[in-house]
mmCIF file of C-alpha atoms and ligand atoms in Angstrom:
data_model
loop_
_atom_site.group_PDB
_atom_site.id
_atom_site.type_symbol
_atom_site.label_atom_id
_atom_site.label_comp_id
_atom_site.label_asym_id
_atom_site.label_seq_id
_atom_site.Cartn_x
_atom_site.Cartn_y
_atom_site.Cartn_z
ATOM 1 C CA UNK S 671 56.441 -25.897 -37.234
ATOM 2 C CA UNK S 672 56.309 -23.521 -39.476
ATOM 3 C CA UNK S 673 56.316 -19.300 -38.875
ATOM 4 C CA UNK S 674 53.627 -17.456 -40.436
ATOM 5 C CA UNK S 675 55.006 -15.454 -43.022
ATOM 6 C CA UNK S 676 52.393 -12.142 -41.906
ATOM 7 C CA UNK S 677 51.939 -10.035 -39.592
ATOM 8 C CA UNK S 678 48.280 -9.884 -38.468
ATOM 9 C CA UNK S 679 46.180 -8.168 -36.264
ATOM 10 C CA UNK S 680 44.207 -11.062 -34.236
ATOM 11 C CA UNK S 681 46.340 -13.732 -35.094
ATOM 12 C CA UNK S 682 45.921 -16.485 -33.094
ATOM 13 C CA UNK S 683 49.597 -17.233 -32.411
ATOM 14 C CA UNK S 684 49.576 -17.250 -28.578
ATOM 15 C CA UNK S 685 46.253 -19.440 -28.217
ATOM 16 C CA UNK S 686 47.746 -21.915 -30.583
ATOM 17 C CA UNK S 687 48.473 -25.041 -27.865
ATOM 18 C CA UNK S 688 44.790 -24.752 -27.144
ATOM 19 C CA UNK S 689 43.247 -24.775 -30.828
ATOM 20 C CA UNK S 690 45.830 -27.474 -32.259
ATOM 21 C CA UNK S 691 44.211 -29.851 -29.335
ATOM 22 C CA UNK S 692 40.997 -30.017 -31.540
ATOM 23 C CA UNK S 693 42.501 -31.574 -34.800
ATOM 24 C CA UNK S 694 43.131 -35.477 -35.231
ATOM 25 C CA UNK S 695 44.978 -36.103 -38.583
ATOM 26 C CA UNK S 696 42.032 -38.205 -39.774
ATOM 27 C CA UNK S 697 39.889 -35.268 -40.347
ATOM 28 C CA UNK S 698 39.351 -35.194 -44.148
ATOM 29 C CA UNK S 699 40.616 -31.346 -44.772
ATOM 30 C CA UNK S 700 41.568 -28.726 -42.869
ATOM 31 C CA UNK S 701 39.390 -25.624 -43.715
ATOM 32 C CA UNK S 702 39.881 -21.595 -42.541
ATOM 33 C CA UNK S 703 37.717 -19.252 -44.248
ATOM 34 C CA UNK S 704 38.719 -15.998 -42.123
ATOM 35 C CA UNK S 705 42.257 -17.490 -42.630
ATOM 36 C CA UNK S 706 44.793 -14.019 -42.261
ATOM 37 C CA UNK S 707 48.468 -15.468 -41.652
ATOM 38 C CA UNK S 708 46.833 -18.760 -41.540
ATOM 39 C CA UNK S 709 48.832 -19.221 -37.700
ATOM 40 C CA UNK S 710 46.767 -22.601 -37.042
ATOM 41 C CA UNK S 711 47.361 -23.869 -40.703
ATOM 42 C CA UNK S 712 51.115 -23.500 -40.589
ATOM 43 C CA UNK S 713 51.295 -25.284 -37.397
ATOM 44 C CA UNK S 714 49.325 -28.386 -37.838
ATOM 45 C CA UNK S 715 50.689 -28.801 -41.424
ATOM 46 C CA UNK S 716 47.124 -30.933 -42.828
ATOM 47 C CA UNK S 717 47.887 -32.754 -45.954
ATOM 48 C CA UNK S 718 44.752 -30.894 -47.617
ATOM 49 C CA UNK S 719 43.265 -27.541 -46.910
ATOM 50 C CA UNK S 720 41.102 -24.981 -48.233
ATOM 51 C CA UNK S 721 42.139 -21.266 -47.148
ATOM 52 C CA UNK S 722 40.054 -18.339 -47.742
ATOM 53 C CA UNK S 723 39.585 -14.501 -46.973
ATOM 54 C CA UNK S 724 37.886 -11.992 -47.706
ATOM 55 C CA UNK S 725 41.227 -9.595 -48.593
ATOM 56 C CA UNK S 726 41.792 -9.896 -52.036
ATOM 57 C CA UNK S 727 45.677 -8.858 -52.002
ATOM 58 C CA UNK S 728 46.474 -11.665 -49.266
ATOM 59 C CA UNK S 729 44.890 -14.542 -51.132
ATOM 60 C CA UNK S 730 47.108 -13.008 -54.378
ATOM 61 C CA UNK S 731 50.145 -13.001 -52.155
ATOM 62 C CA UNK S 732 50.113 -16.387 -50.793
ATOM 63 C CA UNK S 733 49.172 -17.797 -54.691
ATOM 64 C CA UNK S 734 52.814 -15.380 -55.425
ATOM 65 C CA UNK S 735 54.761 -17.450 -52.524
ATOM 66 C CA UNK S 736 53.343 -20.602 -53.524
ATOM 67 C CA UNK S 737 54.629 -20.414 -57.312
ATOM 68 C CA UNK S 738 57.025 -17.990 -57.084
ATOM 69 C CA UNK S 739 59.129 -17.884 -53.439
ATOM 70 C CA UNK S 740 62.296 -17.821 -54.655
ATOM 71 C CA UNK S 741 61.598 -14.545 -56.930
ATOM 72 C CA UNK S 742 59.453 -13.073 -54.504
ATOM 73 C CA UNK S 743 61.806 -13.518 -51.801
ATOM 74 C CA UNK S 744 64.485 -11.417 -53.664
ATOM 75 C CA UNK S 745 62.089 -8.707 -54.891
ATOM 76 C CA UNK S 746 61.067 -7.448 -51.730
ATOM 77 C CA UNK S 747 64.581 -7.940 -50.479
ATOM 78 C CA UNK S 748 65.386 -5.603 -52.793
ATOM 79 C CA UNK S 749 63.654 -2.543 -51.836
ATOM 80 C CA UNK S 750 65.386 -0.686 -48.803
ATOM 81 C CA UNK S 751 63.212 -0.100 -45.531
ATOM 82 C CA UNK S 752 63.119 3.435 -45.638
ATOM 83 C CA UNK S 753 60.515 5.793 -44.875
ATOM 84 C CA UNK S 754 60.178 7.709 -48.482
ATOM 85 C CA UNK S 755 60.332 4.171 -49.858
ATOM 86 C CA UNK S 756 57.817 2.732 -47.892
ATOM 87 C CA UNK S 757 55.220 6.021 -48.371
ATOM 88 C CA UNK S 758 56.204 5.445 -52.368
ATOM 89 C CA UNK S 759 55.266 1.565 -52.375
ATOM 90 C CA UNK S 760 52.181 2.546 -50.501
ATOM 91 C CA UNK S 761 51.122 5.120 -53.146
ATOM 92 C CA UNK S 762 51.107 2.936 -55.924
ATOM 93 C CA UNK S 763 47.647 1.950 -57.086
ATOM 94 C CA UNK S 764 47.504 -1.996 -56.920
ATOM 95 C CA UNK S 765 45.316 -1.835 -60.015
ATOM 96 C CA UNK S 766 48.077 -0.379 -62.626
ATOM 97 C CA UNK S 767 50.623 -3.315 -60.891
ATOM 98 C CA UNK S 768 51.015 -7.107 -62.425
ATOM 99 C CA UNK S 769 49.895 -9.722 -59.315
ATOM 100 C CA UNK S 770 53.688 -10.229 -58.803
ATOM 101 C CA UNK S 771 54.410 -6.494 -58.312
ATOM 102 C CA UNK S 772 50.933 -6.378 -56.105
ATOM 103 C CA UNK S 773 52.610 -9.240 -54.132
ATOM 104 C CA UNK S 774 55.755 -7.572 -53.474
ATOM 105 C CA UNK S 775 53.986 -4.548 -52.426
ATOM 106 C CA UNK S 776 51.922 -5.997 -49.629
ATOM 107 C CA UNK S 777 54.461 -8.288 -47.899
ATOM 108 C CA UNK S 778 57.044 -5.467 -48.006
ATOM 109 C CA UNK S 779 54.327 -2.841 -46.983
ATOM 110 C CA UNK S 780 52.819 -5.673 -44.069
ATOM 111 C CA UNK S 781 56.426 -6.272 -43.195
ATOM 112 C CA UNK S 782 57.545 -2.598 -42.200
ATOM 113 C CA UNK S 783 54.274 -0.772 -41.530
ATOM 114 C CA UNK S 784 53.237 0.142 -37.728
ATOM 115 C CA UNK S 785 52.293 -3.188 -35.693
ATOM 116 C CA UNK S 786 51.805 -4.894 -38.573
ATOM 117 C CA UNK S 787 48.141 -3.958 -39.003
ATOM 118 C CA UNK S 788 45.902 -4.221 -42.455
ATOM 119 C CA UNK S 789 43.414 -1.139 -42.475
ATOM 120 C CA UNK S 790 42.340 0.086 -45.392
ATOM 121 C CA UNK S 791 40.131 4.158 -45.922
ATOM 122 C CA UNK S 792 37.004 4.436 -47.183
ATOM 123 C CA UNK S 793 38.124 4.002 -50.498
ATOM 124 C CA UNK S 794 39.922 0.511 -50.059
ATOM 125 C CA UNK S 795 43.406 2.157 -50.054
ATOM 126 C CA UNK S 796 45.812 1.109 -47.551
ATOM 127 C CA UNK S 797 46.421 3.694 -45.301
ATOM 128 C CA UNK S 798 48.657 1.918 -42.194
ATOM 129 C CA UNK S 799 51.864 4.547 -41.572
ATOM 130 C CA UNK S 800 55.561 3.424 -41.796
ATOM 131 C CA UNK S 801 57.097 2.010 -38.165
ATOM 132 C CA UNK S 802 59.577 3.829 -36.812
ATOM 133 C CA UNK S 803 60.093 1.414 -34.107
ATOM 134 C CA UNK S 804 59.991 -2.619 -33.802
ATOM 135 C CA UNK S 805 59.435 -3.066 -38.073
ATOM 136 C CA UNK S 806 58.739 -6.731 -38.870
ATOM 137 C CA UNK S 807 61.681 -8.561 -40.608
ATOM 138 C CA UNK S 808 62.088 -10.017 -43.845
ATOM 139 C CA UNK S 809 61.475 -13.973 -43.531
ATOM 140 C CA UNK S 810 64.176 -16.279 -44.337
ATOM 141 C CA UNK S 811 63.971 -17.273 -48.144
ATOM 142 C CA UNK S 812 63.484 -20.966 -46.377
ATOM 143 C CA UNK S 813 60.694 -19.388 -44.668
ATOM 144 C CA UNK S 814 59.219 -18.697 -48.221
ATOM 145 C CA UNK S 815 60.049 -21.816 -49.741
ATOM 146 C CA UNK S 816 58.595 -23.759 -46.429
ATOM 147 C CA UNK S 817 55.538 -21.786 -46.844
ATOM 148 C CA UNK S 818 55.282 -22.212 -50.779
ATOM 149 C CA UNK S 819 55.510 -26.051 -49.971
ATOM 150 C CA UNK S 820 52.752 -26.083 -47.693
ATOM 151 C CA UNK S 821 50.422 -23.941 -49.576
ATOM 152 C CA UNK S 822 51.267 -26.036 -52.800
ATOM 153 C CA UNK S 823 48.826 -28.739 -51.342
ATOM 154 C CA UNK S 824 46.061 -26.303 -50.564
ATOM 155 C CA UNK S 825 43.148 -24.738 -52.082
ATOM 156 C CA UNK S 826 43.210 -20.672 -51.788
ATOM 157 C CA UNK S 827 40.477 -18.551 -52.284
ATOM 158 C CA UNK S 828 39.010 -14.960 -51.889
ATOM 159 C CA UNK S 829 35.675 -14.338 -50.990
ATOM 160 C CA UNK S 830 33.191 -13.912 -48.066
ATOM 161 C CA UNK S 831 33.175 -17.113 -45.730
ATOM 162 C CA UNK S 832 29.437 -17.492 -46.671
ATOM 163 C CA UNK S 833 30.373 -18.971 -50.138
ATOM 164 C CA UNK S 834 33.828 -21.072 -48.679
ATOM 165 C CA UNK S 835 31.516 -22.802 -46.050
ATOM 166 C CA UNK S 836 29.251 -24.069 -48.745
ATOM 167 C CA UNK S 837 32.026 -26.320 -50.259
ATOM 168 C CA UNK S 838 32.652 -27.829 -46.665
ATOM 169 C CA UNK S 839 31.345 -32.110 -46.923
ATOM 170 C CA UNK S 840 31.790 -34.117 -43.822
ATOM 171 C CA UNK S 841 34.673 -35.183 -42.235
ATOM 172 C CA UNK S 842 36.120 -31.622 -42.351
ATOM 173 C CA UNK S 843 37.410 -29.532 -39.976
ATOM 174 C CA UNK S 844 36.698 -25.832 -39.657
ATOM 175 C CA UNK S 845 38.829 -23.282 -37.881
ATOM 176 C CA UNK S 846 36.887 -19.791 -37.475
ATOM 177 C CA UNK S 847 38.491 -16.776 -36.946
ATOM 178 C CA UNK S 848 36.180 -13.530 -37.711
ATOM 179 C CA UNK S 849 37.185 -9.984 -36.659
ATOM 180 C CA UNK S 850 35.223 -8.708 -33.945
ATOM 181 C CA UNK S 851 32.076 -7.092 -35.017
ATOM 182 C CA UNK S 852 31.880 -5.449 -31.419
ATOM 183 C CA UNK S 853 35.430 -4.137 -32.125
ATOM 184 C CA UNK S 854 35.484 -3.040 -35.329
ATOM 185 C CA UNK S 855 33.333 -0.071 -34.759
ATOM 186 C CA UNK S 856 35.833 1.423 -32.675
ATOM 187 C CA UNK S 857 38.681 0.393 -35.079
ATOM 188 C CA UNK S 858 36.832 0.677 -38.149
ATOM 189 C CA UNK S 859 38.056 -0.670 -41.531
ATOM 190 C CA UNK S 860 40.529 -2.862 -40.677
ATOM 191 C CA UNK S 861 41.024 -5.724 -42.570
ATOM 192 C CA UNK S 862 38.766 -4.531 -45.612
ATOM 193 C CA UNK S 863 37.093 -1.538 -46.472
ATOM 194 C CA UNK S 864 33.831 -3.379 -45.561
ATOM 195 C CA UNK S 865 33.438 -3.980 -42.188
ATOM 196 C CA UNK S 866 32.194 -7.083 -40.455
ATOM 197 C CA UNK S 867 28.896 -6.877 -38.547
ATOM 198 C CA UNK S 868 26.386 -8.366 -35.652
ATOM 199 C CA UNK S 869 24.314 -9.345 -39.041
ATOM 200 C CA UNK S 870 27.369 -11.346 -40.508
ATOM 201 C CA UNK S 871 27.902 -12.899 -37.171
ATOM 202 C CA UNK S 872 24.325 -13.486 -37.128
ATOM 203 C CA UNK S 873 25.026 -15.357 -40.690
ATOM 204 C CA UNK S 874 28.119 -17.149 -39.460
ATOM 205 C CA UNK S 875 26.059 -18.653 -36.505
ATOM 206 C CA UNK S 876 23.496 -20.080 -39.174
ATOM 207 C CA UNK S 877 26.622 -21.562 -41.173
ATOM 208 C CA UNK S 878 27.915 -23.192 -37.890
ATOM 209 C CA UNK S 879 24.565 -25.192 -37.959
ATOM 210 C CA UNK S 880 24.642 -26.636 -41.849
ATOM 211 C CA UNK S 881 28.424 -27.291 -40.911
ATOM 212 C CA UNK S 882 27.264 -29.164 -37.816
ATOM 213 C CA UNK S 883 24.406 -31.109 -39.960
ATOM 214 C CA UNK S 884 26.784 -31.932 -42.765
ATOM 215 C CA UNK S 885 28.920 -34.362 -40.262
ATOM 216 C CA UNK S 886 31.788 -31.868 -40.822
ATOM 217 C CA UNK S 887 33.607 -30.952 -37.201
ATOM 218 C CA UNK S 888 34.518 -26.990 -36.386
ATOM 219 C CA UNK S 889 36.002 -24.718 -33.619
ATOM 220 C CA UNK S 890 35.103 -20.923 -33.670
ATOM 221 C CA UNK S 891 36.910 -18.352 -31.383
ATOM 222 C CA UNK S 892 35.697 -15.190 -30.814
ATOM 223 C CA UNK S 893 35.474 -11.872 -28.415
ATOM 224 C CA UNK S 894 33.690 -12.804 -24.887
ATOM 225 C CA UNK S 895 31.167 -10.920 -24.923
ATOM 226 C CA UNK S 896 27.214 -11.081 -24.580
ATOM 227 C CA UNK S 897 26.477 -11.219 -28.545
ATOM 228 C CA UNK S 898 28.714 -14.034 -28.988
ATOM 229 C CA UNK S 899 27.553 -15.963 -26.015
ATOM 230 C CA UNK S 900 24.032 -15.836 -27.318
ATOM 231 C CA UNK S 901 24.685 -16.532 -30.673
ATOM 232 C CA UNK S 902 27.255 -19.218 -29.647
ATOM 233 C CA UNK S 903 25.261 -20.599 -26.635
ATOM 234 C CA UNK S 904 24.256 -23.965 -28.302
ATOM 235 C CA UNK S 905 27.950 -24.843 -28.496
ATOM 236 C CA UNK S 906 28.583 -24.175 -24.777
ATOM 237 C CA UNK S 907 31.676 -21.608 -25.266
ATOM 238 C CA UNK S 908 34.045 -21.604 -22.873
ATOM 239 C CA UNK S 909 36.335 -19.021 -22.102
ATOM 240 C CA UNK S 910 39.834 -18.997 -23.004
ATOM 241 C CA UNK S 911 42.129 -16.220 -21.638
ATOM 242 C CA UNK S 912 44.424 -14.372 -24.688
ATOM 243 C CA UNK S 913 46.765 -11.557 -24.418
ATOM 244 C CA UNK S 914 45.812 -9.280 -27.707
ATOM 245 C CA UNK S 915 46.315 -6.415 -29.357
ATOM 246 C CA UNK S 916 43.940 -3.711 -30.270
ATOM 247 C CA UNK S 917 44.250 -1.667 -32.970
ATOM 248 C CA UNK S 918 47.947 -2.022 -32.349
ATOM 249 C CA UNK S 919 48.310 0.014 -30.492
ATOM 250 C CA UNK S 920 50.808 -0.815 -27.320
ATOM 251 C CA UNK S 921 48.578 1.015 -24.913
ATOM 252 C CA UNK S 922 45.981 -0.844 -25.697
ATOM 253 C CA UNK S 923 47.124 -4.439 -25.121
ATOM 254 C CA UNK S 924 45.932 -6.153 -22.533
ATOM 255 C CA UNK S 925 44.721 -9.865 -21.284
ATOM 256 C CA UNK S 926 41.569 -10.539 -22.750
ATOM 257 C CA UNK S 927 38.853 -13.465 -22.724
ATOM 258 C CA UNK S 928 38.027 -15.059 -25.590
ATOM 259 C CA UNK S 929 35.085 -17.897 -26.342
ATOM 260 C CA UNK S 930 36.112 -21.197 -28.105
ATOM 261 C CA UNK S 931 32.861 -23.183 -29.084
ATOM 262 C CA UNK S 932 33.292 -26.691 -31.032
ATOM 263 C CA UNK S 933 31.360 -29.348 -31.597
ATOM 264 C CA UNK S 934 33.594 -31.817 -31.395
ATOM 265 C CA UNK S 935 35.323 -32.572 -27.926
ATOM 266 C CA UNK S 936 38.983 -31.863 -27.028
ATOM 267 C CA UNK S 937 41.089 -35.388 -27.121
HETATM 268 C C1 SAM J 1532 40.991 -12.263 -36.730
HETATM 269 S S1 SAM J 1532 41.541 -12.314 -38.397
HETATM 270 C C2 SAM J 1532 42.043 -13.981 -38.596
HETATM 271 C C3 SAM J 1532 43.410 -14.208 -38.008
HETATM 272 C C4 SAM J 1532 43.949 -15.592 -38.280
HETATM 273 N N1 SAM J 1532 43.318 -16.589 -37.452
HETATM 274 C C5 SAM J 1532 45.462 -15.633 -38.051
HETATM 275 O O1 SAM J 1532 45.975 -16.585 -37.486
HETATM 276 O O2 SAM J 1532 46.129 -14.663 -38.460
HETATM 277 C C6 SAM J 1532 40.036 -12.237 -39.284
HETATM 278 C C7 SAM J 1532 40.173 -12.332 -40.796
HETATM 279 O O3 SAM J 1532 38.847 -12.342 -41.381
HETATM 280 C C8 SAM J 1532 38.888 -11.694 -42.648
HETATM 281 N N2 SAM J 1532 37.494 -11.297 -42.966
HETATM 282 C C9 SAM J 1532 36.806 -10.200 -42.569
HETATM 283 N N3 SAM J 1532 35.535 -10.242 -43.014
HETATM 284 C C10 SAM J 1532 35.402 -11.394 -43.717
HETATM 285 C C11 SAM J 1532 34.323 -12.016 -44.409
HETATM 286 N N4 SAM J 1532 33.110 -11.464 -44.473
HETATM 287 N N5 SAM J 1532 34.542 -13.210 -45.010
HETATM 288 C C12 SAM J 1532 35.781 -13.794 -44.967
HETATM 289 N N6 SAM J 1532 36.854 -13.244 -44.325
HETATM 290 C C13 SAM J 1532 36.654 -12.069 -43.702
HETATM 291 C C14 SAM J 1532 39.874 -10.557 -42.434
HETATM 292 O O4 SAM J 1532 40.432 -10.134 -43.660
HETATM 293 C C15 SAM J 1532 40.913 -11.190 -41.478
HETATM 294 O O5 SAM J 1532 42.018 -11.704 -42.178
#
């Protein structure tokens, strides 16, 4: 099994038992268009996969680890976890950086800032604050070179899941992730400047259905909550208790219920 190599808010690490029961090996490609540190994709390992998300600077980061671990790896070594450091990296403007620079910017800024979160301001500019306390770690350059190998048979790309779903045939599978519209209200922007909505889960539910008709198999988790159980109700969620995070903050974790809907049945 492999580690994921980020740290992501809603990562699905801790329900992972549950969701790898879903996937048989003779499912055609493994697909996850809300994919973040891709948790379920490093642990079932599929031969073929098609990853996707809507944050531009991940996708470009996991293309930099697939070609380039080894000079990654020391690049971001390099720079010292400091606080001035860390405020410097964060002011640089991706734009005037090559995609390997970009690269070494967001692991090393996803690696030390607070919890691990990605939240962008208004304007698209990271804006998460240095951790003082419990900073992520620099993976193992065998970490990097495990992940590179993985991703090496896999198809990455950036976008809304709206466009990813339309290259799914059947015989897939499809892991879905989204943020939680309900939630991200109350902890606006994170992720992406633009935030996800009821309407895009209203969109996602339609996609469910062509993924459905098109012989291809999926499992969606999301918030329990009564949005999600309508929109979901035709795939008879179940709930699923998860202990999560929120906003990152370590007040605000607690046990949580979650909805997992498939249309395909557990082995
Ligand atoms: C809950 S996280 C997924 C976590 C993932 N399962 C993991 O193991 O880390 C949701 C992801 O959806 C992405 N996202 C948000 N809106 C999106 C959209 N419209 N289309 C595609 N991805 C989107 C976010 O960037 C984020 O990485």
């Amino acid at each position: 099994m492999t580690t994921p190599l980020f740290r992501w808010a809603g990562s699905k690490r801790k329900s992972l038992p549950t969701l790898a029961e879903f996937w048989q090996p003779t499912f055609r490609r493994y697909v996850e268009p809300f994919v973040g540190s891709a948790a379920l994709f490093f642990r079932l390992q599929p031969r073929r996969a098609l990853l996707s998300d809507i944050n531009k600077g991940l996708i470009e980061a996991y293309k930099v680890i697939r070609d380039q671990p080894d000079d990654l790896h020391a690049a971001v070594c390099a720079i010292p976890r400091r606080e001035t450091t860390y405020y410097k990296i964060r002011a640089q403007r991706p734009a005037d950086l090559t995609p390997f620079e970009r690269a070494v910017r967001f692991v090393y800024l996803n690696r030390y800032c607070f919890n691990g979160i990605y939240r962008t301001n208004a304007k698209g500019e990271f804006n998460v604050p240095f951790a003082h306390n419990k900073p992520g770690v620099i993976p193992s350059i065998e970490q990097f070179r495990q992940c590179s190998i993985l991703l090496s048979k896999t198809s990455l790309r950036c976008g809304d899941f709206e466009s990813v779903l339309s290259a799914v045939r059947e015989g897939d599978f499809v892991y879905l992730d989204p943020p939680y519209a309900v939630e991200s209200r109350r902890i606006f922007r994170q992720y992406d400047a633009k935030e996800f909505t009821l309407e895009d889960m209203e969109r996602l539910s339609k996609c469910l259905r062509s993924i459905d008709g098109i012989g291809a198999s999926f499992v969606i988790s999301y918030a329990d909550c009564a949005e999600a159980r309508r929109l979901l109700k035709r795939w008879k969620p179940v709930r699923h208790r998860v202990r999560r995070h929120i906003a990152g903050f370590a007040s605000a974790r607690r046990t949580a219920f979650e909805l997992l809907a498939t249309n395909i049945e557990a082995r």
